Amino acid sequence: MSEAIAIRIRDLHKTFHLGLRRKKVPALLGLDLDVRAGQVFGFLGPNGAGKTTAIKILIGLLRADRGETFLLGRPSAHCRARARVAYLPELPDFYDYLRPGEFLAHCGRLSGLDRDTLRARVPALLERVGLNPAERRPMRKFSRGMLQRVGIAQALLADPELYILDEPMGGLDPIGRRWIKDLLHELGERGKTVFFSSHVLAEAEAVCDEAAFLFRGRLIAQGSLHELLGHEQQQAWEVLVEGEAVREHEAICKLAAEVQVAGGDTLLVLDAEARPEPVVTALAQAGLRLRSVSLRHASLEDVFIRRVEREG
Amino acid sequence: MRPILSIAATTFRESIRNRTVLAILVLAAGFIASSLLLAELALDQRVRVLKDWGLFCVAAFGVGLAILMGVNQVHKEVRRKTLYAVLSRPIPRWKYVLGKYAGTALTLLVEVGALAAGLVLLLLLEGAAPDILLLKALLLSLAEILLVAALAVFFASFSSPYLSGFFTLGTFLVGRSVTVLVDLVERIDQASVHAVLKGLVLALPDLVDFNLSTQAVHGIDTPWATVGITALYGLAYATGLLFCSMWIFSRRNLT
Ligand SMILES: Nc1ncnc2c1ncn2[C@@H]1O[C@H](COP(=O)(O)OP(=O)(O)O)[C@@H](O)[C@H]1O
Ligand SMILES: [Mg+2]
């Protein structure tokens, strides 16, 4: 192995059984995944794709029906495998009557931190996640966003190598989400491996180096952001024209791959290879007014939707 | 050891601050105090009535709290996923189960201790010196309550909250009347059926000896050796239950 693998998943299968009739709900159907150390890795896919299930198996909360999972080279069912790993559960919830500081100290003791370290680190962390005003309140009085912050704090507590975060931006306001993005970025800069799940592709795109798409329990794409966006779709020019009159000019419309009406204006989307200049010239000759000319970048969302369509 | 202690301490903190449990304790104290009214009717039997009713309240509320907390501790944490943050750390699950039980037992010790202290105070106010017989009865009552808590944790490690509460209560009630069952089984002629039922009855906890209230009320002494053996039996039974719970819980899917 030339590069260290932080997470390895091989042929992972998991089916849930619901109710007395044991109705089958397949969640994972043969998942294979490698996450290299030092990456910020987005584990993406729509709700119900199986992200949380895979993460719970990685952490050892669920048992797989088939397949193997490794954390930092150790089989993940072993509790030792979690020694240098942090986990943020999806929509975390904690004890009702405990204060956040008491809870963090408890978590720290379970992670083997000594008393002096905890005494220094817990208040600093509370400050960092913005919970020091709520320090003396029992956690049952916390809002969703505050609980999410406690969750982040307990993940950061032991300063591990690998972070496994299930929907880290869930339940947070725009400022909170911005903060998480910066945090993930910073962890990446410090050489940590971050494996986070998200169903909001646009937000994930801003932070990850690599991504994998999960859909109905299977991986449908994986690669660096560059690869995923590059291969899938080349950039295309878009020309926005004032009014809808341009639709009568057949010669101009033929230059575009797609003609869309948007908010009273008309958008001409060109072929991937086509240049915009001939269109602009033609528009000028026809006496039509231009609003904008721009280069459209493919987003992860585009890539994902295309892959799903291809899967059928 | 440190993780187990931390889990126990956290469990203790969380449950000693619990409002519902606090309300039940206040209710229990009210029930014990209500024996003053009953005692009014009893005339010359005042102290006996106080002791009898007081011991009954301690046992009944103690067992109730043991079932409530033992079952709830595990289920609430699974349902609300509070244990994810705990079990995602490098500790094996058996330590979690042990810590949870230790914390629950400590909470019960404090709560039942408070009720017992209330009873003693009441007797002192009535001018009756609490004697060693009452102490023995209270000690075995506490042992029984801790055993019931272990039963609750055991059932909660594999069944739903209502079922585990129901099973625990059922086992407790049957355990209190094991002697009756033994008599019934002895009357069965068919050898194979007899053997199977006898095995089942033997597997049930025998809680008959834990109840010393009659002795305490009527001043019949029970030797310390008997009290000790009964307590040891309870300890052994609870340990066995905890081992089973740890084993089951370690293999469970936590969804
Ligand atoms: N405890 C459970 N019991 C039954 N089905 C479940 C359970 N947890 C998840 N599932 C099912 O497994 C599939 C994957 O769910 P999940 O892993 O939570 O998806 P994601 O996190 O990607 O939204 C879904 O169809 C979901 O309904
Ligand atoms: Mg999920």
XYZ file of C-alpha atoms and ligand atoms in Angstrom:
595
model
C 0.000 0.000 0.000
C 1.614 3.222 -1.080
C -0.888 5.513 0.585
C -2.503 5.009 3.929
C -6.189 4.087 3.764
C -8.231 5.597 6.590
C -11.497 3.824 5.803
C -11.907 0.646 3.835
C -15.283 -0.889 3.070
C -15.603 -4.140 1.166
C -18.790 -5.712 -0.197
C -20.959 -4.322 2.581
C -24.517 -5.634 2.775
C -27.256 -4.751 5.244
C -30.971 -5.455 5.160
C -33.370 -4.347 7.882
C -36.418 -6.363 8.827
C -39.511 -4.429 9.743
C -42.337 -5.535 11.978
C -43.624 -8.970 12.829
C -43.734 -10.093 9.211
C -40.053 -9.251 8.897
C -40.625 -7.167 5.787
C -37.263 -6.675 4.102
C -35.836 -3.171 3.753
C -32.541 -3.358 1.897
C -30.210 -0.534 2.932
C -26.793 -1.522 1.549
C -26.249 -3.767 -1.460
C -22.543 -4.414 -1.819
C -20.763 -1.188 -0.974
C -17.037 -0.852 -1.736
C -15.171 2.263 -0.719
C -11.646 3.418 0.092
C -10.946 6.726 1.742
C -7.308 7.801 1.689
C -5.820 9.384 4.791
C -5.731 13.163 4.770
C -8.770 13.620 2.545
C -11.940 15.549 3.168
C -14.341 13.019 1.739
C -18.003 13.685 0.978
C -20.268 10.661 1.303
C -23.219 11.910 -0.680
C -26.619 10.708 -1.683
C -30.337 11.378 -1.235
C -32.272 10.556 1.924
C -32.590 6.828 2.422
C -29.578 6.005 0.265
C -27.925 4.121 3.108
C -25.325 6.651 4.300
C -26.240 6.508 7.973
C -26.435 2.722 7.881
C -22.931 2.455 6.423
C -21.576 4.888 9.010
C -23.188 3.018 11.899
C -21.592 -0.200 10.709
C -18.233 1.589 10.511
C -18.598 2.758 14.110
C -19.660 -0.702 15.258
C -23.208 0.242 16.270
C -24.762 -2.053 13.660
C -23.608 -5.433 12.457
C -23.278 -5.991 8.747
C -24.985 -8.961 7.091
C -21.962 -9.424 4.881
C -18.729 -7.622 4.086
C -15.831 -6.035 5.934
C -15.034 -2.598 7.258
C -11.725 -1.204 8.482
C -10.869 1.985 10.343
C -7.219 3.056 10.144
C -6.293 -0.502 9.203
C -8.191 -2.248 12.016
C -11.431 -4.241 11.634
C -14.030 -1.758 12.810
C -16.019 -4.159 14.976
C -13.089 -4.027 17.409
C -13.464 -1.305 19.989
C -9.743 -0.485 19.700
C -10.342 0.544 16.102
C -12.216 3.573 17.428
C -9.282 4.832 19.501
C -8.319 7.581 17.072
C -11.734 8.120 15.528
C -14.443 10.675 16.304
C -18.087 10.249 15.416
C -20.896 12.742 15.126
C -24.282 10.981 15.006
C -27.061 12.212 12.729
C -29.393 14.516 14.710
C -27.543 13.883 17.965
C -29.325 13.944 21.291
C -27.757 13.800 24.722
C -28.684 13.425 28.367
C -31.578 15.543 29.661
C -30.276 16.734 32.980
C -26.541 16.951 32.292
C -24.835 20.229 31.483
C -22.726 20.360 28.338
C -19.464 20.621 30.283
C -20.304 17.569 32.413
C -21.155 15.630 29.287
C -17.934 16.581 27.521
C -15.884 15.620 30.582
C -17.633 12.240 30.578
C -16.850 11.747 26.877
C -13.247 12.743 27.501
C -12.846 10.191 30.283
C -14.247 7.501 27.987
C -11.670 8.496 25.387
C -8.916 8.190 27.976
C -8.084 11.875 28.403
C -6.595 12.741 31.779
C -8.030 15.174 34.269
C -5.686 18.082 33.521
C -6.231 17.865 29.786
C -9.980 17.863 30.334
C -9.864 20.793 32.693
C -8.131 22.832 30.023
C -9.923 21.515 26.976
C -13.595 21.424 27.953
C -14.065 25.164 28.601
C -12.021 25.995 25.510
C -14.223 23.749 23.385
C -17.446 25.168 24.783
C -16.158 28.581 23.886
C -15.151 27.391 20.430
C -18.551 25.968 19.549
C -20.250 29.021 20.998
C -21.967 27.301 23.901
C -20.381 29.099 26.838
C -23.480 31.241 27.429
C -25.453 27.999 27.901
C -22.819 26.344 30.064
C -25.007 26.096 33.149
C -28.179 24.864 31.475
C -29.262 21.207 31.356
C -29.176 19.905 27.804
C -32.900 19.138 27.620
C -33.359 22.892 27.239
C -31.123 23.003 24.166
C -32.369 23.689 20.655
C -31.582 21.422 17.715
C -28.712 23.652 16.643
C -27.234 23.769 20.132
C -27.324 19.964 20.364
C -25.560 19.816 17.018
C -22.875 22.049 18.503
C -22.486 19.784 21.526
C -22.128 16.930 19.039
C -19.371 18.761 17.186
C -17.631 19.544 20.479
C -17.614 15.912 21.602
C -16.199 14.910 18.227
C -13.368 17.438 18.449
C -12.616 16.621 22.070
C -9.951 13.937 21.740
C -8.294 15.500 18.666
C -8.381 12.214 16.697
C -7.003 11.383 13.263
C -10.227 10.408 11.594
C -13.539 12.228 11.795
C -16.728 10.436 10.762
C -19.509 13.000 10.674
C -23.090 12.120 9.775
C -24.815 15.179 8.276
C -22.620 17.680 10.156
C -24.580 20.644 8.836
C -27.960 19.228 9.841
C -30.045 21.436 12.088
C -27.771 24.443 11.724
C -28.588 27.926 10.468
C -26.674 29.461 7.542
C -24.033 30.912 9.857
C -23.635 27.558 11.559
C -23.289 25.810 8.219
C -20.641 28.289 7.154
C -18.842 27.581 10.410
C -18.918 23.811 9.767
C -17.539 24.302 6.285
C -14.658 26.316 7.688
C -14.128 23.684 10.359
C -13.994 20.817 7.844
C -11.594 22.836 5.765
C -9.387 23.526 8.760
C -9.339 19.845 9.774
C -8.294 18.999 6.243
C -5.497 21.558 6.385
C -4.256 19.994 9.595
C -3.905 16.650 7.805
C -6.905 14.964 9.423
C -9.136 12.616 7.474
C -12.732 13.791 7.382
C -15.491 11.492 6.148
C -18.813 13.289 6.186
C -22.223 12.453 4.813
C -24.610 14.939 3.291
C -27.705 14.992 1.162
C -27.163 18.642 0.250
C -24.726 18.322 -2.610
C -24.222 22.010 -3.192
C -22.938 22.468 0.349
C -20.699 19.437 0.219
C -19.163 20.585 -3.033
C -17.644 23.592 -1.321
C -15.576 21.536 1.110
C -14.646 18.095 -0.145
C -11.538 16.922 -1.991
C -13.196 13.676 -2.979
C -16.733 12.425 -3.072
C -18.726 9.248 -3.500
C -22.383 9.028 -4.504
C -24.533 6.472 -2.851
C -27.897 5.643 -4.383
C -30.221 2.895 -3.137
C -27.438 1.139 -1.282
C -24.934 1.174 -4.130
C -22.084 3.444 -5.104
C -22.774 5.075 -8.461
C -19.724 7.327 -8.690
C -16.537 8.061 -6.827
C -13.562 10.291 -7.460
C -11.910 13.587 -6.773
C -14.100 16.596 -7.237
C -12.039 17.496 -10.275
C -12.561 14.088 -11.868
C -16.253 13.942 -11.119
C -16.982 17.381 -12.488
C -14.470 17.186 -15.352
C -15.467 13.881 -16.885
C -19.122 14.256 -16.539
C -19.793 17.436 -18.340
C -17.693 20.072 -19.980
C -18.366 23.657 -19.278
C -20.919 25.272 -21.555
C -21.616 28.887 -22.468
C -24.937 30.443 -21.672
C -26.273 33.554 -23.361
C -29.138 35.399 -21.716
C -31.209 37.561 -24.080
C -33.753 40.213 -23.090
C -37.369 39.335 -23.861
C -38.715 36.349 -25.713
C -38.425 37.766 -29.215
C -35.306 35.733 -29.951
C -37.400 32.609 -30.209
C -38.737 33.829 -33.528
C -35.222 33.935 -35.012
C -34.786 30.349 -36.052
C -31.243 30.844 -37.288
C -30.100 32.001 -33.875
C -31.963 29.304 -31.983
C -30.259 26.678 -34.125
C -26.893 27.796 -32.750
C -27.969 26.821 -29.240
C -28.289 23.351 -27.812
C -31.145 24.403 -25.558
C -33.520 27.362 -25.437
C -35.195 28.127 -22.096
C -37.543 30.917 -21.092
C -36.749 32.261 -17.660
C -38.410 35.215 -15.980
C -39.453 36.911 -19.208
C -35.983 36.508 -20.711
C -34.586 33.769 -22.900
C -31.586 31.626 -22.070
C -29.568 30.049 -24.858
C -27.389 27.176 -23.672
C -24.698 26.332 -26.215
C -23.065 23.005 -27.004
C -20.087 22.164 -24.844
C -17.567 22.929 -27.624
C -19.296 25.963 -29.125
C -17.998 29.515 -28.674
C -20.453 32.294 -27.799
C -19.132 34.944 -30.219
C -21.179 33.894 -33.317
C -24.360 33.980 -31.242
C -23.549 37.408 -29.893
C -22.864 38.710 -33.381
C -26.097 37.239 -34.712
C -28.022 38.801 -31.850
C -26.496 42.200 -32.556
C -27.457 41.917 -36.236
C -31.016 40.998 -35.296
C -31.172 44.031 -33.033
C -31.734 41.971 -29.864
C -30.362 43.088 -26.512
C -27.980 40.951 -24.516
C -28.269 40.571 -20.755
C -25.282 38.379 -19.999
C -22.869 35.838 -21.365
C -21.451 33.341 -18.888
C -19.624 30.057 -18.626
C -21.642 27.495 -16.734
C -19.813 25.063 -14.447
C -21.210 21.631 -13.817
C -22.192 21.125 -10.206
C -22.140 17.902 -8.222
C -25.904 18.028 -8.392
C -25.813 17.894 -12.213
C -23.358 15.039 -12.110
C -25.449 13.153 -9.625
C -28.723 13.577 -11.471
C -27.131 12.438 -14.703
C -25.681 9.340 -13.067
C -28.981 8.466 -11.494
C -30.721 8.826 -14.863
C -28.135 6.574 -16.424
C -28.720 3.948 -13.708
C -32.401 4.028 -14.585
C -12.145 0.812 35.376
C -12.282 4.567 34.746
C -14.827 4.299 31.898
C -17.115 2.159 34.072
C -16.894 4.653 36.919
C -17.557 7.557 34.587
C -20.609 5.845 33.113
C -21.861 5.015 36.612
C -21.326 8.583 37.811
C -23.064 10.040 34.764
C -25.991 7.662 35.163
C -26.255 8.606 38.829
C -26.198 12.332 38.054
C -28.740 12.017 35.290
C -31.201 9.949 37.324
C -30.842 11.714 40.655
C -31.804 14.958 38.893
C -34.724 13.349 37.088
C -37.963 15.152 37.915
C -40.234 12.124 37.483
C -38.166 10.038 39.869
C -38.142 12.920 42.334
C -41.937 13.161 42.160
C -42.262 9.426 42.826
C -39.996 9.766 45.862
C -42.097 12.575 47.278
C -45.193 10.449 46.727
C -43.532 7.505 48.484
C -42.626 9.698 51.455
C -46.267 10.831 51.578
C -47.425 7.216 51.604
C -45.081 6.335 54.443
C -46.275 9.333 56.439
C -49.891 8.376 55.776
C -49.381 5.430 58.110
C -49.858 7.938 60.923
C -53.520 8.039 59.926
C -53.750 4.258 59.749
C -52.048 4.049 63.120
C -54.818 6.166 64.624
C -57.227 3.309 63.940
C -54.922 0.706 65.388
C -54.859 2.025 68.962
C -52.404 -0.138 70.911
C -50.841 -1.560 67.721
C -49.549 1.842 66.517
C -45.859 0.975 66.139
C -46.581 -2.352 64.453
C -48.763 -0.668 61.869
C -46.148 2.004 61.250
C -43.434 -0.617 60.710
C -45.578 -2.892 58.587
C -46.888 -0.191 56.284
C -43.514 1.596 56.173
C -41.620 -1.537 55.120
C -44.278 -2.287 52.545
C -43.964 1.222 51.061
C -40.169 1.053 50.945
C -40.288 -2.301 49.146
C -43.118 -1.381 46.767
C -41.757 2.011 45.731
C -38.196 0.687 45.661
C -39.153 -2.155 43.332
C -41.222 0.247 41.214
C -38.292 2.634 40.873
C -35.929 -0.247 40.129
C -38.143 -1.426 37.265
C -38.702 2.089 35.947
C -35.039 3.043 36.033
C -33.574 -0.298 35.013
C -35.806 -0.531 31.947
C -35.707 3.148 31.093
C -31.967 3.623 31.461
C -31.264 1.265 28.595
C -34.250 1.978 26.364
C -34.162 5.729 26.595
C -30.530 5.781 25.611
C -31.113 3.452 22.677
C -34.194 5.279 21.450
C -32.800 8.765 21.792
C -29.392 7.596 20.605
C -27.656 9.224 23.544
C -25.480 6.160 23.772
C -24.024 6.664 20.302
C -21.635 9.278 21.635
C -20.633 6.854 24.383
C -20.333 3.625 22.395
C -18.451 5.311 19.544
C -15.547 5.712 21.957
C -12.981 2.959 22.427
C -14.830 1.096 25.164
C -16.432 -2.346 24.883
C -20.183 -2.542 25.359
C -20.007 -4.739 28.443
C -18.399 -1.852 30.316
C -21.348 0.293 29.351
C -23.844 -2.243 30.738
C -21.871 -2.646 33.947
C -21.493 1.119 34.417
C -25.186 1.655 33.754
C -26.136 -0.939 36.357
C -23.676 0.421 38.900
C -25.059 3.936 38.454
C -28.643 2.724 38.718
C -27.810 0.707 41.836
C -26.130 3.716 43.430
C -29.166 5.885 42.678
C -31.503 3.273 44.160
C -29.265 3.001 47.208
C -29.557 6.733 47.837
C -33.290 6.861 47.129
C -34.255 3.792 49.134
C -31.877 5.004 51.834
C -33.785 8.283 51.964
C -37.120 6.477 52.276
C -35.732 4.202 54.993
C -34.394 7.240 56.845
C -37.876 8.754 56.601
C -39.378 5.648 58.142
C -36.846 5.616 60.980
C -37.505 9.301 61.635
C -41.221 8.652 61.792
C -40.719 5.840 64.310
C -38.491 8.055 66.429
C -41.144 10.763 66.403
C -43.620 8.163 67.634
C -41.259 7.361 70.474
C -40.425 3.874 69.198
C -36.711 3.116 68.981
C -35.938 1.454 65.632
C -34.364 -1.931 66.368
C -31.944 -4.280 64.662
C -34.824 -6.342 63.257
C -36.017 -3.347 61.280
C -32.486 -2.780 60.002
C -32.254 -6.392 58.817
C -35.597 -6.092 57.046
C -34.530 -2.850 55.338
C -31.192 -4.321 54.247
C -32.786 -7.342 52.608
C -35.422 -5.134 51.039
C -32.615 -3.108 49.461
C -30.920 -6.305 48.259
C -34.189 -7.357 46.651
C -34.572 -3.980 44.960
C -31.054 -4.212 43.503
C -31.831 -7.705 42.245
C -35.003 -6.426 40.564
C -32.962 -3.660 38.913
C -30.646 -6.340 37.479
C -33.711 -8.212 36.213
C -34.944 -5.022 34.542
C -31.581 -4.376 32.850
C -31.516 -8.006 31.727
C -34.959 -7.916 30.113
C -34.292 -4.470 28.673
C -31.185 -5.739 26.931
C -33.293 -7.659 24.426
C -36.993 -6.708 24.625
C -39.090 -3.577 24.132
C -39.691 -1.192 27.062
C -43.237 -2.317 27.854
C -42.399 -5.975 27.516
C -39.313 -5.667 29.678
C -41.265 -3.775 32.347
C -43.964 -6.420 32.214
C -41.477 -9.316 32.368
C -39.636 -7.768 35.300
C -42.797 -7.132 37.280
C -44.020 -10.647 36.474
C -40.764 -12.268 37.527
C -40.783 -10.245 40.737
C -44.335 -11.292 41.631
C -43.686 -14.932 40.800
C -40.371 -14.786 42.677
C -42.184 -13.588 45.792
C -44.395 -16.679 45.694
C -41.884 -19.281 44.584
C -42.719 -21.569 47.541
C -46.289 -21.878 46.309
C -45.031 -22.846 42.863
C -42.656 -25.420 44.319
C -45.592 -27.038 46.139
C -47.630 -27.128 42.952
C -44.812 -28.671 40.948
C -44.192 -31.321 43.595
C -47.754 -32.563 43.100
C -47.195 -33.376 39.416
C -46.860 -37.131 38.855
C -45.514 -37.232 35.324
C -41.733 -37.433 35.723
C -40.674 -35.550 32.593
C -43.095 -32.663 33.081
C -42.099 -32.534 36.738
C -38.405 -32.272 35.861
C -38.903 -29.519 33.288
C -41.151 -27.419 35.531
C -38.871 -27.914 38.492
C -35.944 -26.668 36.385
C -37.970 -23.596 35.417
C -38.969 -22.848 38.985
C -35.371 -23.234 40.144
C -34.240 -20.747 37.496
C -36.610 -18.115 38.889
C -35.264 -15.843 41.588
C -36.441 -16.961 45.010
C -37.477 -13.702 46.644
C -39.412 -15.202 49.566
C -36.511 -14.942 52.011
C -35.929 -11.275 51.194
C -39.153 -10.301 52.887
C -38.593 -9.942 56.646
C -41.421 -7.541 57.385
C -43.485 -10.066 59.394
C -40.422 -10.884 61.504
C -39.626 -7.222 62.032
C -43.182 -6.350 62.976
C -43.669 -9.258 65.403
C -40.178 -9.173 66.854
C -38.997 -12.558 65.548
C -35.243 -12.496 65.112
C -33.543 -13.736 61.968
C -29.875 -14.677 62.484
C -27.294 -12.522 60.659
C -26.040 -15.693 58.951
C -29.422 -16.169 57.271
C -29.562 -12.520 56.279
C -26.036 -12.803 54.874
C -26.802 -15.944 52.885
C -29.927 -14.376 51.395
C -27.963 -11.254 50.438
C -25.217 -13.389 48.883
C -27.826 -15.327 46.936
C -29.145 -12.013 45.605
C -25.659 -10.860 44.681
C -24.920 -14.105 42.840
C -28.218 -14.000 40.984
C -27.748 -10.352 39.988
C -24.191 -11.058 38.816
C -25.450 -13.890 36.627
C -28.113 -11.626 35.139
C -25.546 -8.911 34.457
C -23.257 -11.341 32.660
C -26.160 -12.404 30.446
C -27.107 -8.768 29.799
C -23.551 -7.881 28.816
C -23.351 -10.839 26.499
C -26.686 -10.040 24.814
C -26.090 -6.312 24.601
C -22.668 -6.784 23.017
C -24.251 -8.631 20.133
C -27.127 -6.284 19.534
C -27.803 -4.082 16.550
C -28.286 -0.538 17.818
C -30.591 1.246 15.403
N -33.698 0.900 12.008
C -34.185 0.726 10.776
N -35.194 -0.135 10.552
C -35.680 -0.323 9.326
N -35.223 0.289 8.225
C -34.217 1.162 8.365
C -33.645 1.438 9.649
N -32.652 2.347 9.486
C -32.624 2.631 8.165
N -33.562 1.940 7.485
C -33.807 1.981 6.027
O -32.585 1.801 5.369
C -32.466 2.661 4.254
C -31.245 3.534 4.401
O -31.420 4.447 5.451
P -30.284 5.420 5.957
O -29.020 4.664 6.076
O -30.774 6.112 7.170
O -30.176 6.456 4.743
P -29.498 7.892 4.655
O -28.691 8.115 5.888
O -28.679 7.840 3.424
O -30.611 8.884 4.538
C -33.773 3.443 4.205
O -34.614 2.792 3.286
C -34.315 3.328 5.592
O -35.723 3.368 5.580
Mg -28.785 9.665 7.220
